[in-house]
Coordinates of N, CA and C in Angstrom, one line a residue:
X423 N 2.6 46.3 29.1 CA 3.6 46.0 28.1 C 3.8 44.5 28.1
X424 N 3.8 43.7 29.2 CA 4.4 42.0 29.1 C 3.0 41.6 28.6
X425 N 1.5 42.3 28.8 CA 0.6 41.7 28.3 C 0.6 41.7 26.2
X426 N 1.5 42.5 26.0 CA 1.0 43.0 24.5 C 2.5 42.0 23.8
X427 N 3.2 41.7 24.7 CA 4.6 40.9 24.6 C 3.9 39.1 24.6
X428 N 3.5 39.1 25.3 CA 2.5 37.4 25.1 C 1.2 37.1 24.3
X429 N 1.0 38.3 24.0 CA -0.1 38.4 22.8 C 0.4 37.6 21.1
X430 N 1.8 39.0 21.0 CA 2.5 38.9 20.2 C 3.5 37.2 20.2
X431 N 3.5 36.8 20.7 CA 4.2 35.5 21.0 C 3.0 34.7 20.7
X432 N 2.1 34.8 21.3 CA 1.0 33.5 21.1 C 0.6 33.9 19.3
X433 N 0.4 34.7 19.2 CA 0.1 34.9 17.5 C 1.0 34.9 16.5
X434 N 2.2 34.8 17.1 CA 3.8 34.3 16.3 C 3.8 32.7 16.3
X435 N 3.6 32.1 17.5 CA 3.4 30.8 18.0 C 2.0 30.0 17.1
X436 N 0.9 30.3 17.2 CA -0.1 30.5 16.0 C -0.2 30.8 14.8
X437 N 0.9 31.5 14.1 CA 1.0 32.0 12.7 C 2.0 30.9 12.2
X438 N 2.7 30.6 12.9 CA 4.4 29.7 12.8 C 3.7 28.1 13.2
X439 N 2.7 27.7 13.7 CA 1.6 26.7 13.8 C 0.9 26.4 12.5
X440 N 0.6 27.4 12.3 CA -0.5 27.3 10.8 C 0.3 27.5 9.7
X441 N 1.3 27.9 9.4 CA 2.3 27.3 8.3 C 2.9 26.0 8.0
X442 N 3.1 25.7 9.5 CA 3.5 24.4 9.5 C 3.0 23.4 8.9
X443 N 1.2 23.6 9.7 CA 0.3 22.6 9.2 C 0.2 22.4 7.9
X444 N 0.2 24.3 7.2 CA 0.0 24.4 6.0 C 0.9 23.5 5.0
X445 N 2.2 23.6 5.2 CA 3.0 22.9 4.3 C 3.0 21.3 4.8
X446 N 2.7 21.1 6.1 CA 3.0 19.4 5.8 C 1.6 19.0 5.1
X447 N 0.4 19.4 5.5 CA -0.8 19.0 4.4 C -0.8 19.3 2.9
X448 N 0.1 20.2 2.4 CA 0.5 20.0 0.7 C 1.6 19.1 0.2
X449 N 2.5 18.9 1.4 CA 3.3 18.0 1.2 C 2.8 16.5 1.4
X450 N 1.3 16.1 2.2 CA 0.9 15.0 1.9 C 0.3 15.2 1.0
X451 N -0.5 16.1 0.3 CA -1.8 16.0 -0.7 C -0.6 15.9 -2.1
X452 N 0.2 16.4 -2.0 CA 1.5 15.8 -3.4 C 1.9 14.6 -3.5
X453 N 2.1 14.1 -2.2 CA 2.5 12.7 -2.0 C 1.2 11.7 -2.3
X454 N -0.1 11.9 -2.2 CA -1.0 11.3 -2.8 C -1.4 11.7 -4.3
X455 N -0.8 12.9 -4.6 CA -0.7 13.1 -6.3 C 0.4 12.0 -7.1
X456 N 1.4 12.0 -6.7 CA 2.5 11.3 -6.5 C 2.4 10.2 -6.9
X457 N 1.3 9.3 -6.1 CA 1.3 7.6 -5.3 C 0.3 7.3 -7.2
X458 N -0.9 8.4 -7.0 CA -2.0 8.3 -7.8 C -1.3 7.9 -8.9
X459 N 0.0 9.0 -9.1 CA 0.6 9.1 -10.2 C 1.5 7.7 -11.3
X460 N 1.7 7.1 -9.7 CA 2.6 6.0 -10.0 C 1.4 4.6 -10.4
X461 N 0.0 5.1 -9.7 CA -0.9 3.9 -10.3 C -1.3 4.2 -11.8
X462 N -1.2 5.8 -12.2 CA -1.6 5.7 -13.7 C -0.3 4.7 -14.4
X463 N 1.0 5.1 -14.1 CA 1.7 4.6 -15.3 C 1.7 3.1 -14.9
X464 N 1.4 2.4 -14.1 CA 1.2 0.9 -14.5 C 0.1 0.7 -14.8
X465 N -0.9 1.6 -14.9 CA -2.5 0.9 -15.7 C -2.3 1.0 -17.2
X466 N -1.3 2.4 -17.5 CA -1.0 3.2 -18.6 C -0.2 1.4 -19.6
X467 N 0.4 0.4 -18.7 CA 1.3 -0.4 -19.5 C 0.3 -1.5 -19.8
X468 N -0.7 -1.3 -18.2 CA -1.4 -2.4 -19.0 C -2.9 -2.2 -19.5
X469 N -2.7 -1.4 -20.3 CA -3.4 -0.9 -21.5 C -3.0 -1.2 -22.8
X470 N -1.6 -0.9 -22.4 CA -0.9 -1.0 -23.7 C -0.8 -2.3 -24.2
X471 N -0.8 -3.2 -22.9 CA -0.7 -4.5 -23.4 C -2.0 -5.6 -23.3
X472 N -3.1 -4.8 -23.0 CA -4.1 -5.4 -23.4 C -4.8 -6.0 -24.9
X473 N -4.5 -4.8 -25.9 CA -4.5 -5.5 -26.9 C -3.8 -6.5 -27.7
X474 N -2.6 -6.8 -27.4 CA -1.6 -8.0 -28.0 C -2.5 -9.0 -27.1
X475 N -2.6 -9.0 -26.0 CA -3.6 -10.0 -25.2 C -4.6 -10.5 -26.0
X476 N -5.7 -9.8 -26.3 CA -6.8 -10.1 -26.6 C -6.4 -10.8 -28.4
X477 N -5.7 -10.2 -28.7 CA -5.5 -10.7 -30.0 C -4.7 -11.7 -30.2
X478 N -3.8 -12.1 -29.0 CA -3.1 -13.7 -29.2 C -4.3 -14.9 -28.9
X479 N -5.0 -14.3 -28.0 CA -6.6 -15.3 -27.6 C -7.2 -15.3 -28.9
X480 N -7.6 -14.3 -29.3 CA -8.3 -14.3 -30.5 C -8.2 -15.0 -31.5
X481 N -7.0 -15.7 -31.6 CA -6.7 -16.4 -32.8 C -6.7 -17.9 -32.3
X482 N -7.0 -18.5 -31.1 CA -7.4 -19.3 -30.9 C -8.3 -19.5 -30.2
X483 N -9.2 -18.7 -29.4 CA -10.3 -18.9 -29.0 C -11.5 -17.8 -29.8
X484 N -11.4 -18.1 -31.4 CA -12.5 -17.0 -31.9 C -13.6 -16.8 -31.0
X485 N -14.2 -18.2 -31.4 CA -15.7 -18.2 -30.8 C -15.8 -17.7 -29.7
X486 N -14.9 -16.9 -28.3 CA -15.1 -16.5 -27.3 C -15.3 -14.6 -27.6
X487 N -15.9 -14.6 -28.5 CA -16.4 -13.3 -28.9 C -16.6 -12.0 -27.6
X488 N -17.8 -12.5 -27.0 CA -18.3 -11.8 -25.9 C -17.3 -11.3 -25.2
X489 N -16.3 -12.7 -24.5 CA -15.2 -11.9 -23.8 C -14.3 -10.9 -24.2
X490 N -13.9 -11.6 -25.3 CA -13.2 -10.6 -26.2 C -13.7 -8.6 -26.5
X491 N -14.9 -9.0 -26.7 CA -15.4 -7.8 -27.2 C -15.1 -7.1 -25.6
X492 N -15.7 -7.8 -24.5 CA -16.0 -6.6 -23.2 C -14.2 -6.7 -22.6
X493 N -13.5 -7.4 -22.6 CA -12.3 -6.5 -22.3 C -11.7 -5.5 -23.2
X494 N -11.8 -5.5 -24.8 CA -12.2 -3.9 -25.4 C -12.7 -3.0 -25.1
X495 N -14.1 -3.4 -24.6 CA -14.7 -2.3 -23.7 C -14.5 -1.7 -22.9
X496 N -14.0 -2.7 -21.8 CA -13.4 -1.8 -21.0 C -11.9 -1.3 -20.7
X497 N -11.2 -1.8 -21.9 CA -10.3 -1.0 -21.8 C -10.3 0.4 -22.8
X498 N -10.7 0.5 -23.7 CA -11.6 1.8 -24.2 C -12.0 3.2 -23.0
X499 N -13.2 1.8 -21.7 CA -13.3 3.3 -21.1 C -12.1 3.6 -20.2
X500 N -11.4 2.8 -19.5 CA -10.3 2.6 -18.6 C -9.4 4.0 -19.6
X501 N -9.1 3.7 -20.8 CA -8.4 4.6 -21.3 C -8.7 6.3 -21.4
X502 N -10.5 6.2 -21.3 CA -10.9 7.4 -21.4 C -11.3 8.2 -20.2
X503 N -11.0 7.1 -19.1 CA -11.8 8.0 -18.1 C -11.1 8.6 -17.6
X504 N -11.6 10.1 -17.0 CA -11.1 11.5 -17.1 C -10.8 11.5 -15.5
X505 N -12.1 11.5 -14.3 CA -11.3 11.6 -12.9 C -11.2 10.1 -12.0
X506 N -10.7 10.4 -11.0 CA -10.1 9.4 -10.3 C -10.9 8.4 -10.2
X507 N -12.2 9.0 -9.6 CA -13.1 8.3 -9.4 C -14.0 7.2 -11.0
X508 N -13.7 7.8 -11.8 CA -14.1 6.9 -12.9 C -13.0 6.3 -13.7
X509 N -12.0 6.7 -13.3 CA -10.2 5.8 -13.6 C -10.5 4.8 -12.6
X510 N -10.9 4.9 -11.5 CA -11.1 3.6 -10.6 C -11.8 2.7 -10.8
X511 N -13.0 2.9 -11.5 CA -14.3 2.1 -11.3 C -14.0 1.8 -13.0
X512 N -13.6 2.1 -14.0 CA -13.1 1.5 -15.4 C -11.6 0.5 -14.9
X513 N -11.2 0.8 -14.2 CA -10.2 0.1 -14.0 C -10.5 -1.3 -13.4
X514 N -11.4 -0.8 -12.1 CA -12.2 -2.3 -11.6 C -12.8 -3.7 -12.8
X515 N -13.4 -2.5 -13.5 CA -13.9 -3.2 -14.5 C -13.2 -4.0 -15.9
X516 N -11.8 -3.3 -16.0 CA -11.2 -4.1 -16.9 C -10.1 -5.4 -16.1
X517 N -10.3 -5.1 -15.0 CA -9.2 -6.1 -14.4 C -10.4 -7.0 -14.4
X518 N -11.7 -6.9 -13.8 CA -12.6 -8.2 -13.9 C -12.7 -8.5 -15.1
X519 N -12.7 -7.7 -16.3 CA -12.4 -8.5 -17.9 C -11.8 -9.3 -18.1
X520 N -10.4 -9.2 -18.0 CA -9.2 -9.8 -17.7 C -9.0 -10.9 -17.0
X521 N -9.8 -11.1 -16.1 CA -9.7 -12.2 -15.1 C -10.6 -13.3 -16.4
X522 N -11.9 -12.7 -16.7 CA -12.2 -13.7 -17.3 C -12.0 -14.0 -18.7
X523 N -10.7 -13.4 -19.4 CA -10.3 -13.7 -20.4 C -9.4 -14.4 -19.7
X524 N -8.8 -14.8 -19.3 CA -7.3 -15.1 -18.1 C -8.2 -16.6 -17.8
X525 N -9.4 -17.1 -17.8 CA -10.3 -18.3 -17.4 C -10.7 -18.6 -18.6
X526 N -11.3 -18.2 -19.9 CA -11.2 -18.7 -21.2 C -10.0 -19.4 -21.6
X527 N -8.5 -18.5 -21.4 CA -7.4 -18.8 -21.8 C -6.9 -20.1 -21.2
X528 N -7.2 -20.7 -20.1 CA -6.9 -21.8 -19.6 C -8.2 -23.0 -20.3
X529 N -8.9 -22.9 -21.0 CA -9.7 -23.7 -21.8 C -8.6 -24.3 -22.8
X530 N -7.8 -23.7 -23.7 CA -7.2 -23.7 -24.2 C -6.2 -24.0 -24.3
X531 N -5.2 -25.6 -24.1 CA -4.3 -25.8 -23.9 C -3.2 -25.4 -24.9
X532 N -3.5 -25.3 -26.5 CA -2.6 -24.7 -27.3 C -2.1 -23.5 -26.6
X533 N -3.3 -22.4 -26.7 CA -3.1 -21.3 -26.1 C -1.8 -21.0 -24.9
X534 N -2.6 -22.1 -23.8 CA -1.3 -21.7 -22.6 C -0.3 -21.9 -23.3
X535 N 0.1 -22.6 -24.2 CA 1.2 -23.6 -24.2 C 2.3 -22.5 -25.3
X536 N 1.3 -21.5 -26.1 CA 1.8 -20.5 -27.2 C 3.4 -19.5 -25.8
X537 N 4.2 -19.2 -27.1 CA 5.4 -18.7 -25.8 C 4.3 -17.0 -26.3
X538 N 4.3 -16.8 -27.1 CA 3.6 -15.3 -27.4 C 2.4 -15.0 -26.1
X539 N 2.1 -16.0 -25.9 CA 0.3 -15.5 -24.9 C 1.8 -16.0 -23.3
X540 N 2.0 -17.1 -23.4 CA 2.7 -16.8 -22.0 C 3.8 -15.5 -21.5
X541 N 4.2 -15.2 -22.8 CA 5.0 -14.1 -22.4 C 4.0 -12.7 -21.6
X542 N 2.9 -12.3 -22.5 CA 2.4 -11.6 -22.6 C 1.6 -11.2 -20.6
X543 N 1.3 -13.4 -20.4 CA 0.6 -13.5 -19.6 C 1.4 -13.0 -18.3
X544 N 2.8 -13.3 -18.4 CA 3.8 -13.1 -17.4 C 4.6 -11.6 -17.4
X545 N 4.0 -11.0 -18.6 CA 4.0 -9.5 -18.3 C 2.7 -9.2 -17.7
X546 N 1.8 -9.1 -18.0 CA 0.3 -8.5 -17.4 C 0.5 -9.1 -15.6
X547 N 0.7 -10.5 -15.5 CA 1.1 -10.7 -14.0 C 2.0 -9.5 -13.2
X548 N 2.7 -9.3 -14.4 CA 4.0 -8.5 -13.1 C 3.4 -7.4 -12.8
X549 N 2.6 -6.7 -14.0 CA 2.2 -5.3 -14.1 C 0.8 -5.3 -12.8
X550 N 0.1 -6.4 -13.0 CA -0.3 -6.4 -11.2 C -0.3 -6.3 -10.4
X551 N 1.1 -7.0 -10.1 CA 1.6 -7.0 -8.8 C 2.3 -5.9 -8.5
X552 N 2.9 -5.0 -9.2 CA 3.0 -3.7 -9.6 C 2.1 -3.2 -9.0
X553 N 1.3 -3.1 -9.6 CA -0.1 -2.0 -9.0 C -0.8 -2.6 -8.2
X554 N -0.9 -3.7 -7.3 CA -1.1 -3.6 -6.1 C -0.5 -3.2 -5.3
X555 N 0.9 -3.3 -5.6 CA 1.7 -2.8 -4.7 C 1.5 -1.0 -4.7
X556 N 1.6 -0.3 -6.0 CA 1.0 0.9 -6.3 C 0.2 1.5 -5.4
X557 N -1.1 0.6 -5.5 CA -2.5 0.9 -5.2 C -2.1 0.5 -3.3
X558 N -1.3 0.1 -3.0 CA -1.2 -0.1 -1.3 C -0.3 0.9 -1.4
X559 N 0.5 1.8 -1.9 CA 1.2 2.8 -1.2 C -0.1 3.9 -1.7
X560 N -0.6 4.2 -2.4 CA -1.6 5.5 -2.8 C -2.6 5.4 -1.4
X561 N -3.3 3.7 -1.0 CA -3.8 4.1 -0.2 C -3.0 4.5 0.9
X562 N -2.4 4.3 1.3 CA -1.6 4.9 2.8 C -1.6 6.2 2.6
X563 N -0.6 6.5 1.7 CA -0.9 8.2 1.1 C -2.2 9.1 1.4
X564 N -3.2 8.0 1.3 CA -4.3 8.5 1.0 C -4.7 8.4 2.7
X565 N -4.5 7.7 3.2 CA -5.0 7.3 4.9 C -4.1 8.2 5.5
X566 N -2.7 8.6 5.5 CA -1.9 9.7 6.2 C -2.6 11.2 5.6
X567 N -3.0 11.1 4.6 CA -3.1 13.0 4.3 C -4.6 12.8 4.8
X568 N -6.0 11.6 4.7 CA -6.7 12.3 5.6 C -6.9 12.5 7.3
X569 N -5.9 11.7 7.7 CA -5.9 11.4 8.9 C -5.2 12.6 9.4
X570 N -4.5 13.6 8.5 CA -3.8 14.9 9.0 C -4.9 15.9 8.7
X571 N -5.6 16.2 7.6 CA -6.8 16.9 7.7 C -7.9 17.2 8.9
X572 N -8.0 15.8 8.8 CA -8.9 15.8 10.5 C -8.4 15.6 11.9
X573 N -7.3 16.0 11.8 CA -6.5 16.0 13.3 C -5.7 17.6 13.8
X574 N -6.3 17.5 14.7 CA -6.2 19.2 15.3 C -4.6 19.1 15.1
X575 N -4.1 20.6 15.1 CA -5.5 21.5 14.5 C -5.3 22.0 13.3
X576 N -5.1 21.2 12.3 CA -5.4 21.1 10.7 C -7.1 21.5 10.5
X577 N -7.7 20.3 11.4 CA -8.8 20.3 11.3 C -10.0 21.8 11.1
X578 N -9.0 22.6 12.0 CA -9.5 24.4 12.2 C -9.3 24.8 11.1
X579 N -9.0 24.8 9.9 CA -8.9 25.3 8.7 C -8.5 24.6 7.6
X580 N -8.2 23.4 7.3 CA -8.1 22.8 6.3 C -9.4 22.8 5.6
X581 N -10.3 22.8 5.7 CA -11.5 23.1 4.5 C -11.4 24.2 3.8
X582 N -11.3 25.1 4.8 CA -11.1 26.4 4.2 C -9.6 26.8 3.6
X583 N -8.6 26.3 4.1 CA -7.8 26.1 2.6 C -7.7 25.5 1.8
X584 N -9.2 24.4 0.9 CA -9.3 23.7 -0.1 C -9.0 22.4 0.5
X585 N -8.4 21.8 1.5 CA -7.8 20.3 1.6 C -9.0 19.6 1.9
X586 N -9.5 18.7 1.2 CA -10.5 17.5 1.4 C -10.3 16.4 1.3
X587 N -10.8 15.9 1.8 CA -10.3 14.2 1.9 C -10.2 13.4 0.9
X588 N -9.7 12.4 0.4 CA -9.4 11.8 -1.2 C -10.2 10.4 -0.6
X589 N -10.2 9.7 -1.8 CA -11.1 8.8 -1.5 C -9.6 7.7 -2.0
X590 N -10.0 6.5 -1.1 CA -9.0 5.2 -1.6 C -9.0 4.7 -2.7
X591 N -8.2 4.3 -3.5 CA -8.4 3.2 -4.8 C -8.7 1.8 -4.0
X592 N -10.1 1.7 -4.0 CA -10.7 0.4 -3.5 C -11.6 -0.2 -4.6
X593 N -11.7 -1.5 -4.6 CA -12.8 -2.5 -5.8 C -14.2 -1.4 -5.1
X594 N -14.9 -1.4 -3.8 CA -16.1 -0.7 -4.4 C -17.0 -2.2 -4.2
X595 N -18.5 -1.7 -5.3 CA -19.4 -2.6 -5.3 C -18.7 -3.6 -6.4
X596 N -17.6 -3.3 -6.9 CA -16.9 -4.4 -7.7 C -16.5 -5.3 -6.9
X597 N -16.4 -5.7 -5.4 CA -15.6 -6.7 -4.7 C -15.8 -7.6 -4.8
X598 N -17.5 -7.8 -4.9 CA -18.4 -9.0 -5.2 C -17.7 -10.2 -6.5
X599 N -17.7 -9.1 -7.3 CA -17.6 -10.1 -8.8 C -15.8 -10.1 -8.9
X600 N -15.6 -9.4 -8.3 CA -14.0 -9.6 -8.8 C -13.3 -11.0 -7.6
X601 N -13.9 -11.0 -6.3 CA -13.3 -12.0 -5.5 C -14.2 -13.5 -6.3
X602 N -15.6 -13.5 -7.2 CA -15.8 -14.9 -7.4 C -15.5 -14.9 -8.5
X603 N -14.9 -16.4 -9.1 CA -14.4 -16.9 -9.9 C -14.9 -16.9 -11.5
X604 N -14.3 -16.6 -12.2 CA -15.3 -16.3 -13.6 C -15.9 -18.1 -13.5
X605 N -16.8 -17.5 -14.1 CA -17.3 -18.9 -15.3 C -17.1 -19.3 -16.8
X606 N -16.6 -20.1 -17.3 CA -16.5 -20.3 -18.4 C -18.1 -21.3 -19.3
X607 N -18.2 -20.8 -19.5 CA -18.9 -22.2 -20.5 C -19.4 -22.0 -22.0
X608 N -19.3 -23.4 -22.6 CA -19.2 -23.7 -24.0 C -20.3 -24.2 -24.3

């Protein structure tokens, strides 16, 4: 009888273990839905505000076509991309657009000097720093829920109840071109 009494305890103690784990690893994988969540709605603004961008440049820097055209581009796919992982890497890609429209626009001293392009420029700044700051709470989010996945004893069944590891919002093979400096030339 005390053997079927600590049976029953150890598999109470074990069932009451694995709920536990169960709910704190959906309560981190929400919290990395959450963080994700809060990086769309600042990409979401500056999206919005990419085109008054490009089009205050536009009117004084025509001839800078090329640039012009590829931060359209890529905010086009930025707008269309469907999972994380290609919201990431369109994203990479339109913030390096941006940098080097942001290096044309300093060719142009009217330009800086327009209140319409500095306003514009001092919103797109904030919305950065925004989403850095964003993109450093998603990853933690993202470093706490996989670092609970793979830590006993999550580890004993979190695959098998669907929890996999999320990947960071990181530049990637974008690091290269986004840490050097655009070039301009005329």
């Amino acid at each position: 009888m005390t053997i079927l009494i600590v049976i029953v305890v150890i598999v109470v103690v074990l069932g009451l273990m694995a709920i536990g784990t169960y709910n704190r690893l959906v309560a981190l994988r929400q919290n990395t839905n959450e963080a994700f969540a809060d990086i769309d709605v600042q990409l979401k603004q500056r999206l919005d505000l990419v085109p008054n961008l490009v089009e205050t440049v536009k009117g004084y820097a025509g001839h800078e076509r090329g640039t012009l055209d590829e931060v359209t581009q890529a905010r086009a796919a930025a707008a269309s991309a469907g999972t994380v992982d290609s919201k990431i890497a369109a994203e990479n890609a339109l913030s390096a657009s941006l940098g080097r429209l942001m290096a044309v626009a300093e060719a142009y001293p009217d330009l800086k000097a327009n209140a319409n392009f500095m306003n514009l420029q001092s919103q797109l700044s904030d919305i950065e720093n925004k989403l850095a700051a964003a993109r450093r709470y998603f990853n933690n989010a993202v470093r706490e829920f996989n670092a609970s996945i793979q830590a006993f004893p999550a580890v004993l069944f979190a695959a098998a109840m669907g929890f996999q590891p999320r990947e960071f919002f990181d530049l990637g093979a974008d690091r290269a071109a986004a840490a050097s400096a655009p070039q301009v030339k005329f």
